[in-house]
Coordinates of C-alpha atoms and ligand atoms in Angstrom, one line a residue:
M1 CA 71.0 81.9 108.8
N2 CA 70.6 84.8 106.6
K3 CA 72.3 87.6 107.4
R4 CA 73.1 92.0 107.1
I5 CA 76.7 93.1 106.8
G6 CA 78.0 96.2 106.0
I7 CA 81.3 96.8 104.0
L8 CA 83.4 100.2 103.8
T9 CA 86.9 100.9 102.4
S10 CA 88.7 103.8 104.9
G11 CA 92.1 105.1 104.7
G12 CA 94.5 106.4 101.5
D13 CA 92.5 104.4 98.3
C14 CA 94.0 102.4 96.1
P15 CA 93.9 99.5 93.0
G16 CA 91.4 96.5 94.2
L17 CA 89.4 97.9 96.6
N18 CA 86.6 97.5 94.1
A19 CA 87.6 94.5 93.5
I20 CA 86.9 93.2 96.6
I21 CA 83.4 95.5 97.5
H22 CA 83.0 93.3 94.3
A23 CA 84.3 90.2 95.7
V24 CA 82.0 90.7 98.7
V25 CA 79.3 91.1 97.2
K26 CA 79.3 88.2 95.0
C27 CA 79.2 85.8 97.8
A28 CA 77.4 87.1 100.3
S29 CA 74.9 87.1 97.6
Q30 CA 75.7 83.4 96.8
Q31 CA 75.2 82.6 100.8
G32 CA 71.2 85.2 100.5
W33 CA 72.6 87.4 102.8
Q34 CA 72.1 91.4 102.3
V35 CA 75.0 93.6 101.7
Y36 CA 74.9 97.7 103.1
G37 CA 78.0 99.4 101.4
I38 CA 79.1 102.4 104.4
P39 CA 80.2 105.6 101.8
Y40 CA 83.2 107.0 103.1
G41 CA 84.3 105.3 105.9
T42 CA 82.7 105.3 109.4
E43 CA 81.8 108.8 107.8
G44 CA 78.4 107.4 106.2
F45 CA 77.8 105.9 110.1
L46 CA 77.3 109.3 110.4
K47 CA 75.6 110.5 108.0
L48 CA 72.8 107.6 108.2
E49 CA 72.6 109.0 112.2
Q50 CA 72.2 112.5 110.7
G51 CA 69.5 110.2 108.8
I52 CA 70.9 112.0 105.5
W53 CA 71.1 108.8 104.6
Q54 CA 68.4 104.9 104.8
A55 CA 69.9 101.7 105.7
E56 CA 67.8 100.7 101.8
D57 CA 69.7 103.5 99.8
L58 CA 72.9 102.1 100.5
R59 CA 72.1 98.4 99.7
L60 CA 74.7 96.8 97.3
Q61 CA 73.4 94.3 94.3
E62 CA 75.3 92.5 91.9
Y63 CA 76.8 94.8 90.2
G64 CA 78.5 95.4 86.6
Y65 CA 76.2 94.0 84.2
N66 CA 74.5 97.7 83.4
L67 CA 76.6 98.8 81.0
P68 CA 74.6 99.4 77.1
G69 CA 74.3 98.3 74.2
L70 CA 77.0 94.8 73.5
L71 CA 78.8 95.8 75.7
Q72 CA 76.3 94.9 78.7
G73 CA 77.3 91.5 80.9
I74 CA 81.1 92.7 81.2
D75 CA 81.5 92.2 84.6
I76 CA 83.2 95.7 84.9
L77 CA 84.1 96.5 89.4
Q78 CA 86.8 94.5 89.5
F79 CA 89.0 96.2 87.1
L80 CA 88.2 99.7 88.8
S81 CA 90.7 101.5 90.9
G82 CA 89.0 103.9 93.4
S83 CA 86.9 102.8 95.5
I84 CA 83.0 103.1 94.5
L85 CA 82.3 104.0 98.0
G86 CA 84.5 106.7 98.5
S87 CA 86.8 106.4 101.4
L88 CA 88.4 108.6 104.1
S89 CA 91.3 109.8 105.4
K90 CA 91.1 112.1 107.7
G91 CA 88.5 111.3 110.8
N92 CA 87.2 112.5 113.6
T93 CA 86.6 109.1 116.0
G94 CA 88.2 110.2 118.7
D95 CA 86.1 112.7 119.8
K96 CA 83.8 111.4 121.7
A97 CA 80.2 112.6 120.8
I98 CA 81.3 111.7 117.2
A99 CA 82.1 108.0 117.9
E100 CA 78.6 108.1 120.3
K101 CA 76.9 109.4 117.0
I102 CA 79.2 106.2 114.8
I103 CA 78.3 103.7 116.6
Q104 CA 73.8 104.9 117.0
G105 CA 74.6 104.7 113.7
Y106 CA 75.7 101.7 113.0
Q107 CA 73.4 100.5 115.2
N108 CA 70.5 101.8 112.7
L109 CA 71.5 99.9 110.4
Q110 CA 70.6 96.6 111.8
L111 CA 74.3 95.0 111.3
D112 CA 75.8 91.2 111.7
A113 CA 78.6 91.9 110.6
L114 CA 81.2 94.2 109.3
I115 CA 83.8 94.1 107.0
A116 CA 86.3 97.2 107.4
V117 CA 89.0 97.4 104.4
G118 CA 91.8 99.6 105.8
G119 CA 95.2 99.4 105.9
D120 CA 96.9 100.0 109.5
G121 CA 96.0 103.6 110.8
S122 CA 91.8 103.5 109.7
I123 CA 91.8 99.4 111.4
K124 CA 93.7 100.6 114.6
I125 CA 90.3 103.0 114.6
I126 CA 88.3 101.3 113.6
Y127 CA 88.3 98.0 116.0
D128 CA 88.4 100.8 119.0
L129 CA 85.0 101.5 117.8
A130 CA 84.0 98.2 117.8
Q131 CA 85.1 97.6 120.5
Q132 CA 83.1 100.2 121.8
G133 CA 79.7 99.6 120.0
Q134 CA 80.5 95.3 119.8
W135 CA 80.4 95.3 116.2
N136 CA 81.1 91.9 114.6
L137 CA 84.4 93.1 112.7
I138 CA 86.0 91.8 110.3
A139 CA 89.3 93.3 108.6
I140 CA 90.8 93.8 105.4
P141 CA 94.3 95.0 104.6
K142 CA 94.6 97.1 101.7
T143 CA 98.0 99.7 100.6
I144 CA 100.1 101.1 98.7
D145 CA 102.8 100.9 101.3
N146 CA 102.2 97.2 102.4
D147 CA 102.8 98.0 106.3
V148 CA 99.8 96.3 107.3
P149 CA 101.8 93.6 110.1
F150 CA 101.2 90.3 109.7
T151 CA 100.3 89.9 106.4
D152 CA 103.2 89.1 103.9
R153 CA 100.8 91.4 100.8
A154 CA 97.9 94.4 101.1
V155 CA 95.5 94.9 98.3
G156 CA 97.1 97.7 96.1
F157 CA 100.7 96.7 96.7
D158 CA 101.2 94.9 93.6
T159 CA 100.2 97.5 91.5
A160 CA 101.7 100.4 92.8
V161 CA 105.3 98.0 92.5
D162 CA 103.7 97.5 88.8
K163 CA 103.2 101.6 88.0
V164 CA 106.6 102.6 90.1
T165 CA 108.4 100.3 88.2
S166 CA 106.9 101.4 84.1
A167 CA 107.7 104.7 85.1
L168 CA 111.1 103.7 85.9
Y169 CA 111.4 102.4 83.0
D170 CA 110.3 105.7 80.8
L171 CA 112.1 107.9 82.7
T172 CA 115.1 105.5 81.7
F173 CA 115.9 106.6 78.5
T174 CA 115.4 110.3 79.0
A175 CA 118.1 110.2 81.7
A176 CA 120.4 108.1 78.9
S177 CA 119.5 110.4 76.4
H178 CA 120.7 113.0 78.9
D179 CA 123.1 111.7 80.5
R180 CA 121.4 112.4 83.8
T181 CA 121.1 111.3 87.6
M182 CA 117.2 110.6 87.7
I183 CA 116.1 111.1 91.6
V184 CA 112.5 109.4 92.2
Q185 CA 110.6 110.0 95.1
V186 CA 108.5 107.1 95.7
M187 CA 105.1 106.3 98.5
G188 CA 105.1 104.3 101.0
R189 CA 104.9 106.4 104.6
N190 CA 107.0 105.1 107.2
A191 CA 108.0 101.8 104.7
G192 CA 110.5 101.1 102.2
H193 CA 108.4 98.0 100.6
L194 CA 107.3 100.3 97.6
T195 CA 110.9 101.7 96.9
L196 CA 112.9 98.9 97.2
Q197 CA 110.2 96.5 94.9
S198 CA 110.5 98.4 92.1
G199 CA 113.7 100.2 92.6
I200 CA 115.0 96.0 91.7
A201 CA 111.9 95.4 88.6
G202 CA 112.8 98.6 87.6
G203 CA 116.5 98.7 87.4
A204 CA 118.0 101.5 90.0
D205 CA 120.8 101.7 91.1
I206 CA 120.4 103.5 94.4
I207 CA 117.4 102.3 96.2
L208 CA 117.5 104.5 99.6
I209 CA 114.5 103.8 101.7
P210 CA 114.1 103.7 106.0
E211 CA 114.7 101.1 106.6
L212 CA 118.6 101.1 106.4
T213 CA 118.5 104.8 105.6
P214 CA 116.5 107.1 108.4
Q215 CA 118.0 110.1 107.0
I216 CA 120.6 112.1 104.4
E217 CA 124.2 112.0 106.4
P218 CA 126.8 113.8 104.3
N219 CA 128.6 110.2 104.7
L220 CA 125.4 108.8 102.5
L221 CA 126.2 111.5 100.4
N222 CA 129.5 111.4 99.7
N223 CA 129.1 107.2 99.0
N224 CA 126.8 108.4 96.5
C225 CA 128.4 110.7 94.6
G226 CA 131.1 107.6 94.7
H227 CA 128.3 105.1 93.1
I228 CA 127.7 107.7 90.5
A229 CA 130.7 108.1 89.5
Q230 CA 131.7 104.3 89.0
L231 CA 128.6 104.1 87.0
R232 CA 130.5 106.8 85.0
Q233 CA 133.4 105.0 84.6
S234 CA 132.2 102.1 83.8
G235 CA 130.2 103.8 80.8
R236 CA 127.2 104.2 82.3
K237 CA 126.8 107.9 82.4
F238 CA 123.3 108.1 84.0
A239 CA 122.0 107.2 86.9
L240 CA 118.4 106.9 87.7
I241 CA 117.9 106.7 92.2
V242 CA 114.5 106.0 93.8
I243 CA 113.7 107.2 97.2
A244 CA 111.4 106.1 99.9
E245 CA 109.4 110.1 101.2
G246 CA 109.7 108.0 104.9
V247 CA 113.6 108.8 104.3
K248 CA 114.2 111.9 106.2
N249 CA 116.9 114.8 105.6
Q250 CA 120.3 115.7 107.7
A251 CA 118.1 117.6 109.7
G252 CA 116.3 114.6 110.9
V253 CA 113.4 115.7 110.1
K254 CA 111.0 114.9 107.5
E255 CA 110.9 116.7 102.7
K256 CA 107.5 117.0 101.2
Y257 CA 110.3 117.1 98.3
I258 CA 113.1 114.6 99.7
G259 CA 114.0 113.7 95.7
D260 CA 114.4 117.3 95.1
Y261 CA 116.2 118.0 98.6
L262 CA 118.6 115.0 97.9
A263 CA 118.7 116.4 94.1
Q264 CA 120.3 119.1 95.8
Q265 CA 122.3 117.5 98.0
I266 CA 124.2 115.7 95.7
D267 CA 124.8 118.9 93.2
K268 CA 126.3 120.3 96.3
I269 CA 128.5 117.7 96.9
S270 CA 129.5 116.0 93.8
H271 CA 130.8 119.1 92.7
Q272 CA 132.8 119.6 96.6
L273 CA 134.4 116.4 95.4
C274 CA 135.2 117.6 92.0
L275 CA 136.8 120.6 93.6
T276 CA 138.8 118.4 96.0
N277 CA 141.2 116.9 92.5
K278 CA 140.3 113.4 93.0
P279 CA 140.2 112.5 89.4
K280 CA 138.0 109.7 89.7
F281 CA 134.8 113.0 91.1
C282 CA 136.1 115.0 88.8
D283 CA 133.0 114.1 85.9
L284 CA 130.7 114.3 88.4
D285 CA 131.1 117.8 88.2
Q286 CA 129.0 117.5 84.5
I287 CA 126.0 115.4 85.9
E288 CA 123.2 117.0 86.2
T289 CA 120.1 115.4 88.6
R290 CA 116.4 115.6 87.5
A291 CA 114.1 114.9 90.8
T292 CA 110.7 113.5 90.0
V293 CA 107.9 113.0 92.2
L294 CA 105.2 110.3 91.3
G295 CA 102.6 110.8 93.5
H296 CA 99.3 109.8 93.7
M297 CA 99.5 108.1 90.3
Q298 CA 101.0 105.3 92.6
R299 CA 97.5 104.9 93.9
S300 CA 96.1 104.6 90.6
G301 CA 95.6 102.2 87.5
T302 CA 94.1 98.8 86.5
P303 CA 94.7 96.5 89.5
T304 CA 96.4 94.0 88.6
S305 CA 95.8 90.5 88.6
Y306 CA 97.3 89.3 91.5
D307 CA 95.5 91.9 93.3
R308 CA 92.4 91.5 91.8
L309 CA 92.6 87.5 93.0
L310 CA 94.2 89.1 96.2
A311 CA 91.2 90.9 96.5
A312 CA 88.5 87.6 95.9
S313 CA 90.6 85.6 98.5
F314 CA 90.2 87.9 100.8
A315 CA 86.5 88.7 99.7
K316 CA 85.7 84.7 100.0
K317 CA 87.9 84.8 103.3
A318 CA 85.9 87.6 105.4
I319 CA 82.1 86.0 104.1
D320 CA 83.6 82.1 105.3
L321 CA 84.6 83.6 108.9
I322 CA 81.1 85.4 109.4
A323 CA 79.5 82.5 108.3
E324 CA 81.2 81.0 111.2
E325 CA 81.0 83.8 113.1
N326 CA 84.0 84.1 114.1
Y327 CA 84.8 87.6 113.9
N328 CA 87.4 90.5 115.6
Q329 CA 89.3 89.3 112.7
L330 CA 92.3 90.8 110.2
V331 CA 92.5 88.4 106.6
V332 CA 95.9 87.9 106.1
W333 CA 97.8 86.3 102.9
H334 CA 101.2 84.5 104.9
N335 CA 103.4 81.8 103.0
G336 CA 101.5 81.4 100.2
A337 CA 97.8 81.1 101.8
I338 CA 94.7 82.6 103.6
A339 CA 95.2 82.7 107.1
T340 CA 93.3 85.3 109.9
Q341 CA 95.0 87.6 113.2
P342 CA 93.2 88.0 115.5
L343 CA 92.4 92.3 116.1
D344 CA 93.1 92.0 119.6
K345 CA 97.3 91.2 118.8
V346 CA 97.3 93.2 115.4
V347 CA 95.9 96.3 116.9
P348 CA 98.2 96.5 119.9
H349 CA 101.5 96.3 117.5
I350 CA 100.1 98.9 115.0
K351 CA 99.6 101.2 118.6
Q352 CA 102.8 100.5 119.8
C353 CA 104.5 101.7 115.8
H354 CA 102.6 104.6 116.1
D355 CA 103.7 105.9 119.0
Q356 CA 106.8 105.3 118.0
G357 CA 106.7 106.4 114.8
V358 CA 108.0 103.2 112.8
A359 CA 106.0 101.2 110.6
P360 CA 104.0 99.0 112.2
S361 CA 105.7 96.2 109.1
P362 CA 109.3 97.7 107.9
V363 CA 111.8 95.9 105.3
N364 CA 113.8 93.8 106.9
P365 CA 117.2 94.9 106.7
K366 CA 118.7 91.5 106.3
G367 CA 115.7 89.7 104.0
F368 CA 116.5 88.4 101.0
L369 CA 115.6 91.3 98.9
V370 CA 117.7 93.9 100.4
Q371 CA 120.4 90.8 99.9
T372 CA 119.2 90.6 96.4
A373 CA 119.6 93.9 95.0
R374 CA 122.6 94.1 96.4
S375 CA 124.0 91.9 94.7
L376 CA 123.0 93.1 91.6
G377 CA 125.2 96.0 92.8
I378 CA 122.8 98.6 93.8
Y379 CA 123.4 100.9 96.6
L380 CA 121.4 100.8 99.1
G381 CA 123.2 102.9 102.0
Ligands
F6P1 O1 99.2 105.2 103.1 C1 98.5 105.6 101.0 C2 99.8 106.9 101.1 O2 99.5 107.2 99.6 C3 100.9 107.0 101.1 O3 102.4 105.7 100.7 C4 101.1 108.3 101.0 O4 102.1 108.7 102.5 C5 99.3 108.6 101.9 O5 98.6 108.0 101.5 C6 99.4 110.0 101.3 O6 97.8 110.8 101.4 P1 97.4 111.9 101.8 O7 96.3 110.8 99.9 O8 96.3 112.2 102.4 O9 97.8 112.1 100.6

């Protein structure tokens, strides 16, 4: 049956969103369906309701063949980061009047189904709207934080791990040239996946993630300094520390620049340790710390082949589900295969975790990657 489907990207952008859009359009076209791209997440429905856009403005055709000259035919969309549809991190969907307008905008499009590409926050918000508006919803997980529950992987995470790993590689040489302790602040909201995986792959000496180090404490600072002292005695005069943005300060409060905060604390404690006249710590008095915040660099770059494959697989599964009219599902990647999870199980879990201020899918503190890091001699708190 011919179908009209919509797709939107919501929440913070990440590499691989365009690869999902590209694959959705391709798979849907094979079925002879029409695809409508909703600009700026649910905001697009508001604009439809206000008559700023008409349905036909939003029709997505096959992309990527409109380059000039000999480049014509290059199917470029899947390689581009960002989202051609735009994305929205903050919406007013809690406001009843606005929610009603969004639902009206959706109805104006007369869609058979909607594919929402989002992280945990967006999935929760759009699911609630879908319940109110009786939308046929399929959700695809994306986020550099990799904290969407019930999926081993979200689109964008692999590329971000590569980005941070490559930054650690670059920082290694300047750190080594000056015998410095480099502290790198990594994104991830309340989850430490990005910090842990890039820390291991990038050769970090210390990895601090909220699941193992909820906050910086005197004992942790002593141990960090002890670890740096040990490294220096073994001949490695520099050190690389990665810290997830979700780790809190000594008062248990989130800092915008937790890496900078940690650098100041290490400077202070290392000096104090030296004053205790313990010879092994005296070397530390000369250490220099520098903090780097990688920021939104982590959300850019050409998506890796892994993220593009994931994007294509998620898109194909989403189209299959719509063809079967099996709605209200989250498409997931689990144990090396595509699967689905009902949103009426996923969303209550997300809500519960948000209420508790924890990641809906945190790093397993006893998991194999944590064990691997410890076996490599990395200090994790
Ligand atoms: O959820 C993705 C993410 O990049 C987080 O890692 C980070 O805390 C947040 O979004 C940054 O949000 P914004 O782009 O609104 O500054």
